[in-house]
Short mmCIF file of C-alpha atoms and ligand atoms in Angstrom, two decimals:
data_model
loop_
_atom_site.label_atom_id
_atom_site.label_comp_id
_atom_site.label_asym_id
_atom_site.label_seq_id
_atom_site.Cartn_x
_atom_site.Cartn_y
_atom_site.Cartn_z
CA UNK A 415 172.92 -47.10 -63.69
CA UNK A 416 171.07 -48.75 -61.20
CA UNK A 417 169.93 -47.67 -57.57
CA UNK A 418 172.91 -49.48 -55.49
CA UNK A 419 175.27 -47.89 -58.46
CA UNK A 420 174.44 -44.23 -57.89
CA UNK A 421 174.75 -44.93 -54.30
CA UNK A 422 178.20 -46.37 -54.41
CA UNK A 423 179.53 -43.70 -56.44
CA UNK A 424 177.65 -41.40 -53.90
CA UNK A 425 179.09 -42.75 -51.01
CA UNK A 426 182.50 -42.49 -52.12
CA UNK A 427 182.04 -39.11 -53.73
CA UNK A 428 180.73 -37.98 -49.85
CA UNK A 429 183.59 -39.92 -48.09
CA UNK A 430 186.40 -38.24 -50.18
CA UNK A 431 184.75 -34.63 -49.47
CA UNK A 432 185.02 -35.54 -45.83
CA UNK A 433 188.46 -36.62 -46.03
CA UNK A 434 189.56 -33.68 -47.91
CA UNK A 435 188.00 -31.17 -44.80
CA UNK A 436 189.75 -33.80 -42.66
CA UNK A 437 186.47 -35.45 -41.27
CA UNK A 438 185.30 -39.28 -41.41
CA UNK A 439 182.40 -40.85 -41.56
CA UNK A 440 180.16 -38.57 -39.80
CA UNK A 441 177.95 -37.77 -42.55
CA UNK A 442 174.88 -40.00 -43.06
CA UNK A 443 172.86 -40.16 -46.52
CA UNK A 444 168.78 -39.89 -46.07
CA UNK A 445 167.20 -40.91 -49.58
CA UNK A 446 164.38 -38.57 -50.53
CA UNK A 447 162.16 -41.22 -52.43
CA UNK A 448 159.60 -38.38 -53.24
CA UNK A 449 157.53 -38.59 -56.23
CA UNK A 450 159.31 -41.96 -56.96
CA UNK A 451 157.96 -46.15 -56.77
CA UNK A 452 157.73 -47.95 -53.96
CA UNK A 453 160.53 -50.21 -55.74
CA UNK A 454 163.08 -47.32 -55.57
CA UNK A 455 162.61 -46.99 -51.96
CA UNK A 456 163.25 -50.99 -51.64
CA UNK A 457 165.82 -50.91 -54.01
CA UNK A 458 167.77 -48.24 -52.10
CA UNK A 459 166.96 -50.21 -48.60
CA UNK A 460 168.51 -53.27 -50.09
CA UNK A 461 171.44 -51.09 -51.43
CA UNK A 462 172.03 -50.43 -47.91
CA UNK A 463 170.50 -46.97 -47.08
CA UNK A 464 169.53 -46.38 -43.41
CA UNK A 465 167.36 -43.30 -43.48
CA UNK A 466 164.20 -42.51 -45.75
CA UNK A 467 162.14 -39.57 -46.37
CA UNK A 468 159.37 -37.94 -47.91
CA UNK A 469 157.38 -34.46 -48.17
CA UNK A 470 153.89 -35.66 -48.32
CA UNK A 471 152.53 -38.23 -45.51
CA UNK A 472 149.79 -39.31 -48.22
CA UNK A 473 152.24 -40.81 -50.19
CA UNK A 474 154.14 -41.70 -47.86
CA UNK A 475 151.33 -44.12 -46.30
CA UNK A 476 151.67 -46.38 -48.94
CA UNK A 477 154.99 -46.18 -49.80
CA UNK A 478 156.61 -47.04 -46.32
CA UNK A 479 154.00 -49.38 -45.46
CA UNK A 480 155.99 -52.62 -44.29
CA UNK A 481 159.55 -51.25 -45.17
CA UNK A 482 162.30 -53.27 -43.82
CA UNK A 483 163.75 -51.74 -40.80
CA UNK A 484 164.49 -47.93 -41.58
CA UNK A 485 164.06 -44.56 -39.81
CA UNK A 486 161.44 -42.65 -41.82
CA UNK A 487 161.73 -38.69 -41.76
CA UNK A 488 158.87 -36.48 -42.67
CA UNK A 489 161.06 -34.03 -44.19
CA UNK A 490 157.78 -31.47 -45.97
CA UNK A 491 155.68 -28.67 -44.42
CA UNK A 492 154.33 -29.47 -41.05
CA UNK A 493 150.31 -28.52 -41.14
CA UNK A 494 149.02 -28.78 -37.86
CA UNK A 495 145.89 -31.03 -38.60
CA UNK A 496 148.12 -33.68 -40.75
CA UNK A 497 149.72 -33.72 -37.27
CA UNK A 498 148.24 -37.16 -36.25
CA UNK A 499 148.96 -39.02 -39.59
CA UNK A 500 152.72 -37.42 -39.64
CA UNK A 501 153.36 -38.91 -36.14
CA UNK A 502 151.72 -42.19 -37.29
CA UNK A 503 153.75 -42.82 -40.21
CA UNK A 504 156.93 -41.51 -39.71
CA UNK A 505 160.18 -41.74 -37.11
CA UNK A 506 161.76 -38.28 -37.15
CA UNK A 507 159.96 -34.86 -37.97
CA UNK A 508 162.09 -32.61 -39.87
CA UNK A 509 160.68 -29.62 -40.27
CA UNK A 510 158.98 -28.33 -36.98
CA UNK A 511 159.39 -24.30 -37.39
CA UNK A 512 156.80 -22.75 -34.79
CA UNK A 513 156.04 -23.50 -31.48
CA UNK A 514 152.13 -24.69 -32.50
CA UNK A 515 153.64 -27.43 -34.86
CA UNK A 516 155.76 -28.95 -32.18
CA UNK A 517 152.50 -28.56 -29.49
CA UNK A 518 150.42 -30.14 -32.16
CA UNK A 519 153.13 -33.05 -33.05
CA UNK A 520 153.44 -33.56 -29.41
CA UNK A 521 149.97 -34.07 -28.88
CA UNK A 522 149.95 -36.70 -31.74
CA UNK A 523 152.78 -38.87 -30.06
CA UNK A 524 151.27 -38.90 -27.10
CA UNK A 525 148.11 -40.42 -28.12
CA UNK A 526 149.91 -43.08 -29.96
CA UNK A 527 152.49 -43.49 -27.15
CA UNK A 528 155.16 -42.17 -29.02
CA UNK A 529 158.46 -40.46 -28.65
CA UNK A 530 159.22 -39.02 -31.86
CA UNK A 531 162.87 -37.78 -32.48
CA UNK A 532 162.73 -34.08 -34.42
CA UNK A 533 164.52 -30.77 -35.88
CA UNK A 534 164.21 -27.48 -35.64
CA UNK A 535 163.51 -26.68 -39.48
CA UNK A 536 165.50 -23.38 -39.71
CA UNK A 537 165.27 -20.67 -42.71
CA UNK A 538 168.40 -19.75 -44.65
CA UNK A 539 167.02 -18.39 -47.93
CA UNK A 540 165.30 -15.85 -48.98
CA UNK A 541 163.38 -18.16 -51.57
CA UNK A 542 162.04 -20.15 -48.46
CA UNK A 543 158.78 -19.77 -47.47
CA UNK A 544 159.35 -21.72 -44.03
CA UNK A 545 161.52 -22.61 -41.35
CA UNK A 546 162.38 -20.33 -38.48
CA UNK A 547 164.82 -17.63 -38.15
CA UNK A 548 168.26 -18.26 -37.43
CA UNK A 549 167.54 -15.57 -34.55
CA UNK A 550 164.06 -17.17 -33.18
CA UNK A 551 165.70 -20.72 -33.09
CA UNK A 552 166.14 -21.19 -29.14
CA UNK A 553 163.07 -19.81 -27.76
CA UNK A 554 161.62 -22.65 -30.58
CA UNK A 555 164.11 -25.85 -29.49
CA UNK A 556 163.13 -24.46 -25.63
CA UNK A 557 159.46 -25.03 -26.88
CA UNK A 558 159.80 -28.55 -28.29
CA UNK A 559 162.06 -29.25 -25.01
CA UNK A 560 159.03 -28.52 -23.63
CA UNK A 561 157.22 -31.64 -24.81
CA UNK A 562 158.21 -34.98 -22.73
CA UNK A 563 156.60 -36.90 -26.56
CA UNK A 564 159.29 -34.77 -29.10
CA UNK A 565 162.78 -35.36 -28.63
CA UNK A 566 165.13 -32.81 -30.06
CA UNK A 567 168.09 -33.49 -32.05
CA UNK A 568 169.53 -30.80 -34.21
CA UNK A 569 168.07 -28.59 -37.22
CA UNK A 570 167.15 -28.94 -40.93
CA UNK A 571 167.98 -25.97 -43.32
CA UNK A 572 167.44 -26.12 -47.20
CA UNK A 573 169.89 -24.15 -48.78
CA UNK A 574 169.52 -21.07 -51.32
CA UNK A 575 168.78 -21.38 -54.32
CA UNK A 576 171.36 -19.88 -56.70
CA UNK A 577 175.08 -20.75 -58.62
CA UNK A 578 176.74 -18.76 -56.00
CA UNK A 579 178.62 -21.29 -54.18
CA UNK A 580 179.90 -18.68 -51.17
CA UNK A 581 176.36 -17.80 -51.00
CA UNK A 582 175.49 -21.38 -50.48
CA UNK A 583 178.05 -21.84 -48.31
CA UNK A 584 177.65 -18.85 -46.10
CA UNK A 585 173.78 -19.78 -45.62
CA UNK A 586 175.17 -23.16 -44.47
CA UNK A 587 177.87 -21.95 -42.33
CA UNK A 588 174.75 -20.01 -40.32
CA UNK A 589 172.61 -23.43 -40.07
CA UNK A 590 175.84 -24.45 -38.39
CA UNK A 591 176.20 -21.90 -36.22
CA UNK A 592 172.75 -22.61 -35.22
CA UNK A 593 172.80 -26.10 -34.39
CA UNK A 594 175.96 -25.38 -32.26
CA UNK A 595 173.65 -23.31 -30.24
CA UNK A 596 170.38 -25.47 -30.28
CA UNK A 597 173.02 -28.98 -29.58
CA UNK A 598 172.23 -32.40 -31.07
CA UNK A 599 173.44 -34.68 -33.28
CA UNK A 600 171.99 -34.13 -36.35
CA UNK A 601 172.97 -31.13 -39.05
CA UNK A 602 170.50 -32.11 -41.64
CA UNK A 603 171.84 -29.68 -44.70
CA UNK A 604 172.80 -30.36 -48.02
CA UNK A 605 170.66 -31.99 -51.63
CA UNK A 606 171.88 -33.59 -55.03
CA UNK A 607 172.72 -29.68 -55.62
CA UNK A 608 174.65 -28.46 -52.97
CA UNK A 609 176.07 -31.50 -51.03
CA UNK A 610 179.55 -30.21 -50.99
CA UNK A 611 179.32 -26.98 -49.23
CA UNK A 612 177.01 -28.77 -46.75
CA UNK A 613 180.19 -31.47 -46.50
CA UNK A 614 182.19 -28.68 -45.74
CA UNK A 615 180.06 -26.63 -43.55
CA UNK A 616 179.36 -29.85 -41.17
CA UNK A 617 176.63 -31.64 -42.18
CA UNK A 618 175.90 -34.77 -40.57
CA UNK A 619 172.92 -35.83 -42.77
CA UNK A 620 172.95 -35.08 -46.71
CA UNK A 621 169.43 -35.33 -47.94
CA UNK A 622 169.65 -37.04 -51.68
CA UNK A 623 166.90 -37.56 -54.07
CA UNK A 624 167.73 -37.19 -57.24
CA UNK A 625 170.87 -38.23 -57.50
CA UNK A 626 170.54 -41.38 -56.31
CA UNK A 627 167.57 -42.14 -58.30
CA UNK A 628 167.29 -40.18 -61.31
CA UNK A 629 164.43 -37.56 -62.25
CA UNK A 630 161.45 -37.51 -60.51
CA UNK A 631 158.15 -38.37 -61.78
CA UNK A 632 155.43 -35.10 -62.54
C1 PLP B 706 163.19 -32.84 -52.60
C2 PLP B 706 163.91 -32.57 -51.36
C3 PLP B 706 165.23 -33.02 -51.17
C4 PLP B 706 166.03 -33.78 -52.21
O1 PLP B 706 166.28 -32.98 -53.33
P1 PLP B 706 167.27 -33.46 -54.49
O2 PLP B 706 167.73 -32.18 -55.09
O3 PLP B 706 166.47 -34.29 -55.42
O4 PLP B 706 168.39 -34.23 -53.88
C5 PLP B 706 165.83 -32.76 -49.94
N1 PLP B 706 165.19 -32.10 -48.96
C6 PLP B 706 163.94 -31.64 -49.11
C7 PLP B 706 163.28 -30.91 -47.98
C8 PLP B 706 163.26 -31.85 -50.31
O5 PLP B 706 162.02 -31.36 -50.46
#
């Protein structure tokens, strides 16, 4: 099946779990091109996807270099001294979870006269090794508020790992709670995995890699 196939099916597979929790069209697909060719990314652009992302800004460099329009979201680990290359390459920041991150980022926009749009990356699993806690969330969006070069939008959660569906949708239902709290427009929850519950739970952006274009490459 080819790129614009999978997303097809996708799209209608997302649209009727909307409909079914009575909602329409409020949930946007990012494609996670990680660890896949430059000719997925174009293939899923000319399919008629809207949002991008990757984890690494090395590879992203390359790979997004002279894309069509898109919005680009650096969706991996913030490290404060890829800072300047993250704000370079990319439109939204995902995954700002401490207060030095989003002073760091901030910096980097402002050089480059910037306004990047970001989330507060939040942690909902125990198997996560970042993100901030559901509990610290506010004192961080009052941080990044802080910075006239970020502009906040919402959070980013990845879900638990695990077959328990409640226990996926439970962690979910807290990154929603969250985001009520914090305001914004974007709910950024929910993989190839666990799409559904994040449907359900509110999420306005569904991050999809591998379904949409297969296995990724070692
Ligand atoms: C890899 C990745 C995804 C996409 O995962 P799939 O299961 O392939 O859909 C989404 N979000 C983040 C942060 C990722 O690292």
């Amino acid at each position: 099946m080819s790129v614009a196939e999978r997303l097809a099916r996708i799209r209608a597979d997302i649209a009727a779990e909307e409909s079914a929790c009575g909602r329409s069209g409020e949930v946007r697909l990012l494609a996670v091109t990680k660890r896949q060719p430059r000719e997925a990314v174009l293939a899923a652009i000319a399919a008629g996807v809207a949002d991008v992302g990757e984890n690494y800004v090395q590879e992203a460099v390359a790979k997004y270099a002279e894309l069509p329009p898109v919005r680009r979201h650096f969706i991996g680990h913030l490290q404060t001294n890829k800072a300047k290359a993250v704000a370079a390459a990319f439109d939204v920041v995902q995954s700002v979870d401490r207060p030095e991150a989003a002073a760091a980022l901030a910096k980097a926009a402002d050089a480059i006269g910037k306004r990047l749009t970001v989330l507060i990356q939040l942690n909902i699993s125990p198997a996560e090794r970042f993100g901030v806690a559901p509990a610290d969330a506010e004192r961080l969006a009052e941080a990044v508020r802080s910075h006239p070069a970020l502009a906040l939008d919402g959070v980013m959660a990845l879900g638990p790992v695990t077959e328990d569906r409640a226990e996926i949708a439970r962690a979910f239902s807290l990154a929603a709670m969250t985001f009520g709290r914090i305001g914004g427009t974007t709910l950024s929850i929910g993989m190839s995995g666990d799409w559904r519950e994040a449907v359900r739970a509110g999420s306005t952006m569904l991050r999809i890699g591998t379904a949409l274009f297969g296995p990724r490459s070692a």
